[in-house]
Tab-separated table of C-alpha atoms in Angstrom:
chain	number	residue	atom	x	y	z
A	70	UNK	CA	12.595	54.158	-28.189
A	71	UNK	CA	13.578	50.922	-28.423
A	72	UNK	CA	12.403	48.046	-26.215
A	73	UNK	CA	14.613	45.009	-26.114
A	74	UNK	CA	13.632	41.845	-24.191
A	75	UNK	CA	15.722	39.312	-23.888
A	76	UNK	CA	15.264	36.152	-22.879
A	77	UNK	CA	16.721	32.960	-21.097
A	78	UNK	CA	16.316	29.262	-20.646
A	79	UNK	CA	17.858	29.627	-17.350
A	80	UNK	CA	19.850	31.478	-14.779
A	81	UNK	CA	22.883	30.074	-13.467
A	82	UNK	CA	25.989	31.535	-13.925
A	83	UNK	CA	28.356	32.480	-11.658
A	84	UNK	CA	29.239	35.590	-13.333
A	85	UNK	CA	27.135	38.633	-12.727
A	86	UNK	CA	28.754	41.396	-13.443
A	87	UNK	CA	26.221	42.184	-15.931
A	88	UNK	CA	23.282	41.327	-14.186
A	89	UNK	CA	24.423	43.223	-11.174
A	90	UNK	CA	23.837	46.415	-13.651
A	91	UNK	CA	19.995	46.142	-13.663
A	92	UNK	CA	18.798	48.602	-10.611
A	93	UNK	CA	15.151	46.786	-10.541
A	94	UNK	CA	14.580	43.278	-10.239
A	95	UNK	CA	11.469	41.280	-9.913
A	96	UNK	CA	10.142	37.443	-9.931
A	97	UNK	CA	7.572	36.041	-11.747
A	98	UNK	CA	4.887	33.103	-11.600
A	99	UNK	CA	5.582	30.869	-14.604
A	100	UNK	CA	3.043	28.480	-14.492
A	101	UNK	CA	0.428	27.861	-17.415
A	102	UNK	CA	-3.399	27.761	-17.441
A	103	UNK	CA	-2.696	24.426	-17.140
A	104	UNK	CA	-0.214	23.285	-15.593
A	105	UNK	CA	1.953	24.353	-12.512
A	106	UNK	CA	4.600	23.803	-14.351
A	107	UNK	CA	5.085	25.695	-17.948
A	108	UNK	CA	6.954	24.519	-21.235
A	109	UNK	CA	8.124	27.594	-23.227
A	110	UNK	CA	5.299	28.303	-25.369
A	111	UNK	CA	2.802	28.755	-22.909
A	112	UNK	CA	5.307	30.911	-20.560
A	113	UNK	CA	6.359	32.927	-23.864
A	114	UNK	CA	3.060	33.233	-25.028
A	115	UNK	CA	1.843	34.829	-21.411
A	116	UNK	CA	4.924	37.134	-22.079
A	117	UNK	CA	4.036	38.295	-25.833
A	118	UNK	CA	0.122	38.426	-25.294
A	119	UNK	CA	0.191	38.902	-21.346
A	120	UNK	CA	-2.653	35.791	-21.221
A	121	UNK	CA	-2.053	32.329	-19.318
A	122	UNK	CA	-2.618	29.882	-21.909
A	123	UNK	CA	-2.055	25.742	-22.313
A	124	UNK	CA	1.181	24.108	-22.224
A	125	UNK	CA	2.508	23.965	-26.256
A	126	UNK	CA	0.453	27.215	-27.224
A	127	UNK	CA	1.756	29.379	-29.569
A	128	UNK	CA	-0.177	33.172	-29.702
A	129	UNK	CA	-3.263	31.855	-28.304
A	130	UNK	CA	-5.262	31.648	-25.451
A	131	UNK	CA	-6.813	28.712	-23.652
A	132	UNK	CA	-9.482	28.565	-25.725
A	133	UNK	CA	-6.905	28.594	-29.007
A	134	UNK	CA	-7.869	31.809	-30.234
A	135	UNK	CA	-5.521	34.098	-31.859
A	136	UNK	CA	-4.301	36.992	-29.639
A	137	UNK	CA	-2.024	39.757	-30.903
A	138	UNK	CA	1.389	39.863	-29.684
A	139	UNK	CA	3.191	42.909	-28.412
A	140	UNK	CA	5.835	42.771	-31.346
A	141	UNK	CA	2.587	42.625	-34.061
A	142	UNK	CA	1.523	45.582	-31.867
A	143	UNK	CA	4.902	47.170	-32.097
A	144	UNK	CA	4.869	46.518	-36.339
A	145	UNK	CA	1.188	48.637	-36.020
A	146	UNK	CA	2.976	51.580	-34.638
A	147	UNK	CA	5.162	52.040	-37.126
A	148	UNK	CA	8.441	49.835	-34.733
A	149	UNK	CA	10.964	47.937	-36.271
A	150	UNK	CA	11.209	44.250	-34.759
A	151	UNK	CA	13.350	41.671	-34.623
A	152	UNK	CA	13.868	38.120	-33.383
A	153	UNK	CA	17.441	36.691	-32.684
A	154	UNK	CA	17.866	32.819	-31.235
A	155	UNK	CA	19.760	30.006	-30.797
A	156	UNK	CA	17.277	27.982	-31.595
A	157	UNK	CA	15.151	27.149	-34.455
A	158	UNK	CA	13.703	30.785	-35.344
A	159	UNK	CA	10.516	28.664	-35.114
A	160	UNK	CA	11.010	27.148	-31.531
A	161	UNK	CA	8.914	27.957	-28.738
A	162	UNK	CA	10.099	30.713	-27.641
A	163	UNK	CA	10.820	33.243	-30.681
A	164	UNK	CA	7.458	31.372	-32.170
A	165	UNK	CA	5.421	32.910	-29.737
A	166	UNK	CA	6.106	36.660	-30.770
A	167	UNK	CA	5.478	36.334	-34.200
A	168	UNK	CA	3.098	33.381	-35.263
A	169	UNK	CA	-0.788	31.710	-33.760
A	170	UNK	CA	-0.962	28.064	-33.724
A	171	UNK	CA	-2.257	25.657	-31.348
A	172	UNK	CA	0.820	23.259	-30.955
A	173	UNK	CA	4.359	24.385	-31.192
A	174	UNK	CA	5.426	21.250	-33.221
A	175	UNK	CA	3.682	22.854	-35.825
A	176	UNK	CA	6.984	24.619	-37.394
A	177	UNK	CA	6.450	24.649	-40.745
A	178	UNK	CA	2.612	26.452	-40.107
A	179	UNK	CA	4.911	28.582	-37.965
A	180	UNK	CA	7.339	29.315	-40.679
A	181	UNK	CA	4.412	30.268	-43.164
A	182	UNK	CA	3.269	33.328	-40.832
A	183	UNK	CA	6.471	35.068	-40.873
A	184	UNK	CA	4.736	35.930	-44.215
A	185	UNK	CA	1.793	37.411	-42.326
A	186	UNK	CA	3.829	39.847	-40.137
A	187	UNK	CA	6.575	42.520	-41.377
A	188	UNK	CA	9.421	41.647	-39.054
A	189	UNK	CA	12.531	43.291	-40.291
A	190	UNK	CA	15.199	41.368	-38.986
A	191	UNK	CA	15.549	37.487	-37.797
A	192	UNK	CA	18.363	35.238	-37.125
A	193	UNK	CA	18.217	32.130	-35.917
A	194	UNK	CA	18.018	28.403	-37.312
A	195	UNK	CA	15.039	26.387	-39.183
A	196	UNK	CA	15.738	26.963	-42.861
A	197	UNK	CA	14.216	23.237	-43.607
A	198	UNK	CA	10.769	24.597	-42.058
A	199	UNK	CA	11.351	27.349	-44.488
A	200	UNK	CA	12.430	25.750	-47.672
A	201	UNK	CA	13.077	21.741	-47.162
A	202	UNK	CA	9.055	21.745	-45.817
A	203	UNK	CA	7.643	17.907	-45.510
A	204	UNK	CA	3.517	19.114	-45.529
A	205	UNK	CA	3.827	21.303	-48.721
A	206	UNK	CA	6.347	22.536	-51.602
A	207	UNK	CA	6.333	25.732	-50.721
A	208	UNK	CA	9.310	27.689	-50.315
A	209	UNK	CA	9.076	30.264	-47.390
A	210	UNK	CA	12.477	31.874	-48.240
A	211	UNK	CA	11.735	32.544	-51.822
A	212	UNK	CA	7.917	34.235	-50.662
A	213	UNK	CA	9.562	36.410	-48.197
A	214	UNK	CA	12.290	37.385	-50.754
A	215	UNK	CA	9.335	38.240	-52.987
A	216	UNK	CA	7.953	40.582	-50.081
A	217	UNK	CA	11.446	42.347	-50.009
A	218	UNK	CA	13.319	40.716	-47.641
A	219	UNK	CA	17.508	39.594	-48.162
A	220	UNK	CA	17.442	35.551	-46.913
A	221	UNK	CA	20.180	34.064	-46.616
A	222	UNK	CA	21.900	31.419	-44.932
A	223	UNK	CA	25.189	30.110	-42.937
A	224	UNK	CA	26.461	28.149	-45.834
A	225	UNK	CA	26.022	30.778	-48.244
A	226	UNK	CA	27.812	33.754	-46.230
A	227	UNK	CA	29.459	33.511	-42.503
A	228	UNK	CA	27.302	36.464	-40.616
A	229	UNK	CA	30.398	38.589	-39.932
A	230	UNK	CA	30.527	39.135	-43.527
A	231	UNK	CA	27.362	41.024	-43.892
A	232	UNK	CA	26.904	43.692	-44.816
A	233	UNK	CA	23.720	45.324	-43.892
A	234	UNK	CA	23.729	48.210	-46.585
A	235	UNK	CA	21.107	48.674	-48.754
A	236	UNK	CA	19.067	45.910	-47.341
A	237	UNK	CA	15.322	47.031	-46.343
A	238	UNK	CA	14.289	43.621	-44.378
A	239	UNK	CA	16.661	40.421	-43.333
A	240	UNK	CA	16.637	36.860	-42.694
A	241	UNK	CA	19.527	34.755	-41.713
A	242	UNK	CA	19.237	31.114	-41.261
A	243	UNK	CA	21.816	29.302	-38.887
A	244	UNK	CA	21.295	25.847	-39.580
A	245	UNK	CA	18.898	23.591	-41.428
A	246	UNK	CA	17.816	22.437	-38.295
A	247	UNK	CA	19.181	23.113	-34.524
A	248	UNK	CA	22.110	25.624	-34.221
A	249	UNK	CA	25.116	23.783	-33.005
A	250	UNK	CA	26.106	24.587	-29.275
A	251	UNK	CA	28.744	26.921	-28.382
A	252	UNK	CA	30.946	24.913	-27.595
A	253	UNK	CA	30.977	23.082	-31.386
A	254	UNK	CA	31.296	26.636	-33.072
A	255	UNK	CA	28.307	28.728	-33.281
A	256	UNK	CA	29.303	31.612	-33.031
A	257	UNK	CA	26.609	34.574	-34.182
A	258	UNK	CA	24.736	34.959	-31.222
A	259	UNK	CA	26.482	38.481	-30.028
A	260	UNK	CA	27.173	39.189	-33.272
A	261	UNK	CA	23.729	39.054	-34.083
A	262	UNK	CA	22.786	40.741	-30.778
A	263	UNK	CA	24.521	43.323	-31.126
A	264	UNK	CA	24.067	43.938	-35.244
A	265	UNK	CA	20.213	43.598	-34.900
A	266	UNK	CA	20.131	46.738	-32.320
A	267	UNK	CA	22.101	48.707	-34.590
A	268	UNK	CA	19.845	47.990	-37.464
A	269	UNK	CA	16.646	48.323	-35.725
A	270	UNK	CA	17.916	51.827	-34.485
A	271	UNK	CA	18.316	52.595	-37.869
A	272	UNK	CA	15.086	51.349	-39.706
A	273	UNK	CA	12.249	53.365	-37.593
A	274	UNK	CA	12.512	56.542	-35.717
A	275	UNK	CA	9.593	55.670	-33.627
A	276	UNK	CA	11.591	52.758	-32.150
A	277	UNK	CA	11.899	48.932	-32.025
A	278	UNK	CA	11.041	46.109	-30.526
A	279	UNK	CA	14.110	42.993	-30.369
A	280	UNK	CA	13.246	39.731	-28.827
A	281	UNK	CA	16.686	37.931	-27.994
A	282	UNK	CA	16.726	34.627	-26.831
A	283	UNK	CA	19.703	32.677	-25.154
A	284	UNK	CA	17.857	29.346	-26.162
A	285	UNK	CA	20.449	27.049	-25.508
A	286	UNK	CA	20.877	27.480	-21.650
A	287	UNK	CA	17.885	25.773	-21.034
A	288	UNK	CA	18.347	22.882	-23.656
A	289	UNK	CA	21.869	22.264	-21.085
A	290	UNK	CA	19.069	22.150	-18.065
A	291	UNK	CA	17.478	19.578	-20.057
A	292	UNK	CA	20.402	17.482	-20.630
A	293	UNK	CA	21.988	17.834	-16.698
A	294	UNK	CA	25.022	19.718	-17.997
A	295	UNK	CA	26.245	21.814	-15.597
A	296	UNK	CA	28.989	23.349	-18.451
A	297	UNK	CA	26.736	23.092	-21.071
A	298	UNK	CA	24.772	25.891	-19.171
A	299	UNK	CA	27.551	27.883	-18.070
A	300	UNK	CA	29.341	28.374	-21.319
A	301	UNK	CA	25.741	29.566	-23.117
A	302	UNK	CA	24.733	31.490	-20.360
A	303	UNK	CA	28.464	33.286	-20.280
A	304	UNK	CA	27.656	33.927	-24.137
A	305	UNK	CA	24.584	35.397	-23.396
A	306	UNK	CA	26.513	37.564	-20.453
A	307	UNK	CA	28.652	38.895	-22.722
A	308	UNK	CA	25.774	39.908	-25.195
A	309	UNK	CA	23.338	41.385	-22.324
A	310	UNK	CA	26.241	44.040	-21.386
A	311	UNK	CA	26.692	45.290	-25.187
A	312	UNK	CA	22.853	45.883	-24.891
A	313	UNK	CA	23.358	47.638	-21.472
A	314	UNK	CA	26.121	49.861	-23.114
A	315	UNK	CA	23.866	50.488	-25.793
A	316	UNK	CA	20.764	51.175	-23.613
A	317	UNK	CA	23.025	53.224	-20.741
A	318	UNK	CA	24.416	55.437	-24.013
A	319	UNK	CA	20.696	55.821	-25.872
A	320	UNK	CA	18.928	57.057	-22.975
A	321	UNK	CA	15.921	55.896	-24.277
A	322	UNK	CA	16.328	51.938	-24.485
A	323	UNK	CA	14.345	49.584	-21.628
A	324	UNK	CA	16.263	46.061	-20.988
A	325	UNK	CA	14.209	43.497	-19.756
A	326	UNK	CA	16.065	39.756	-18.448
A	327	UNK	CA	14.020	37.060	-17.898
A	328	UNK	CA	13.086	33.112	-18.387
A	329	UNK	CA	10.254	31.048	-20.016
A	330	UNK	CA	11.090	29.103	-17.131
A	331	UNK	CA	13.595	27.549	-15.053
A	332	UNK	CA	15.014	23.963	-15.987
A	333	UNK	CA	16.703	20.947	-14.500
A	334	UNK	CA	16.323	22.016	-10.561
A	335	UNK	CA	19.989	23.115	-11.079
A	336	UNK	CA	21.383	23.881	-7.837
A	337	UNK	CA	25.547	24.475	-7.068
A	338	UNK	CA	26.174	22.254	-4.057
A	339	UNK	CA	28.668	22.353	-1.172
A	340	UNK	CA	31.865	21.947	-2.132
A	341	UNK	CA	31.923	24.433	-5.259
A	342	UNK	CA	33.856	27.717	-5.693
A	343	UNK	CA	33.842	30.575	-8.206
A	344	UNK	CA	36.203	28.290	-10.677
A	345	UNK	CA	34.274	25.115	-9.871
A	346	UNK	CA	31.229	24.426	-9.950
A	347	UNK	CA	29.520	20.880	-8.123
A	348	UNK	CA	26.067	20.791	-9.929
A	349	UNK	CA	22.415	19.114	-8.458
A	350	UNK	CA	19.330	18.620	-10.920
A	351	UNK	CA	16.222	17.426	-9.836
A	352	UNK	CA	15.170	16.844	-13.571
A	353	UNK	CA	15.651	17.123	-17.194
A	354	UNK	CA	12.369	18.945	-17.230
A	355	UNK	CA	11.269	22.157	-16.069
A	356	UNK	CA	10.175	23.360	-12.472
A	357	UNK	CA	7.857	25.469	-11.067
A	358	UNK	CA	10.413	27.723	-9.550
A	359	UNK	CA	9.584	31.393	-10.154
A	360	UNK	CA	11.889	33.008	-12.221
A	361	UNK	CA	13.919	36.533	-11.648
A	362	UNK	CA	13.379	39.557	-13.973
A	363	UNK	CA	15.919	42.034	-14.475
A	364	UNK	CA	14.971	45.868	-16.248
A	365	UNK	CA	17.429	48.944	-16.898
A	366	UNK	CA	16.131	51.871	-18.983
A	367	UNK	CA	12.763	54.448	-19.160
A	368	UNK	CA	9.883	52.132	-16.974
A	369	UNK	CA	12.548	49.682	-15.591
A	370	UNK	CA	10.588	50.410	-12.040
A	371	UNK	CA	7.611	48.795	-13.325
A	372	UNK	CA	9.156	45.360	-12.812
A	373	UNK	CA	10.112	45.286	-9.157
A	374	UNK	CA	8.210	42.825	-6.871
A	375	UNK	CA	6.301	39.489	-7.436
A	376	UNK	CA	3.848	39.107	-9.884
A	377	UNK	CA	2.258	36.653	-12.612
A	378	UNK	CA	4.165	36.196	-15.933
A	379	UNK	CA	1.226	37.411	-17.880
A	380	UNK	CA	2.054	40.720	-16.158
A	381	UNK	CA	5.298	41.213	-18.010
A	382	UNK	CA	3.377	41.795	-21.271
A	383	UNK	CA	0.902	44.587	-18.962
A	384	UNK	CA	4.717	45.877	-17.995
A	385	UNK	CA	6.483	46.571	-20.977
A	386	UNK	CA	2.921	48.158	-22.478
A	387	UNK	CA	3.092	50.609	-19.271
A	388	UNK	CA	6.598	51.520	-19.531
A	389	UNK	CA	6.078	52.233	-23.375
A	390	UNK	CA	2.820	54.540	-22.648
A	391	UNK	CA	0.666	52.149	-25.050
């Protein structure tokens, strides 16, 4: 059985073809332990550990005590695990599934904590946090290679040209820092998402846990750029379609699509058409708007209704029989 938990920064796309394929839809309340308006760190931590925490928290509770994440629990059960993001792989959302630090800004510390896990597949930006560090002279990429990982990057080989034959554990950096926008040439999300599913499915007969984030949908909201949001969301929607096709054929994979929070107070204003959006924004930060949750596959019925964001963790475990 596989679990694919796919997270986006904002749901605001006119193309609903793939989202309409989800039989169960719920709504979660995203506030953090210290703020009505959550940030991505607290939001993703709620998903990963099932506890509300403060803004900026990565895999720790509100008292900064580390709590085992659902990805780490999957590893403990012999499942294959993976992370894919269009941000740095040490950014708030992916980090919340693999690391335990008091602040999301500690990206070098987050990179070092990849060594504490048995994650099988990761793709995202942030190579400098692993190799060109300011806090020490460690090369985390080399230390991962010493553990049996194949670590490479976009400057060495395009993602599409990678052969996964004979690879046991895999890491790929798409940028030294943050990856480009889709319209600037970034093109790996759909490829990486599909290859992750294929790789992890073969890796373990017990199952896999995969978190994929369309990170820059959120960044378009921060920038109050409607076209940025829409182009990133359309790419993400295409990947959702591919994942759903896999899950339908497989019959044992639960797919969840949700977001840490809403960004920008985005609205579609009068005069808009299906071809042309007249956008409106209320802020360049997040809002307290409740967030849709889409679920498909075994256990998807658990995700209907209205609930706290922490319930997503518990619903995932219930669906998996953990």
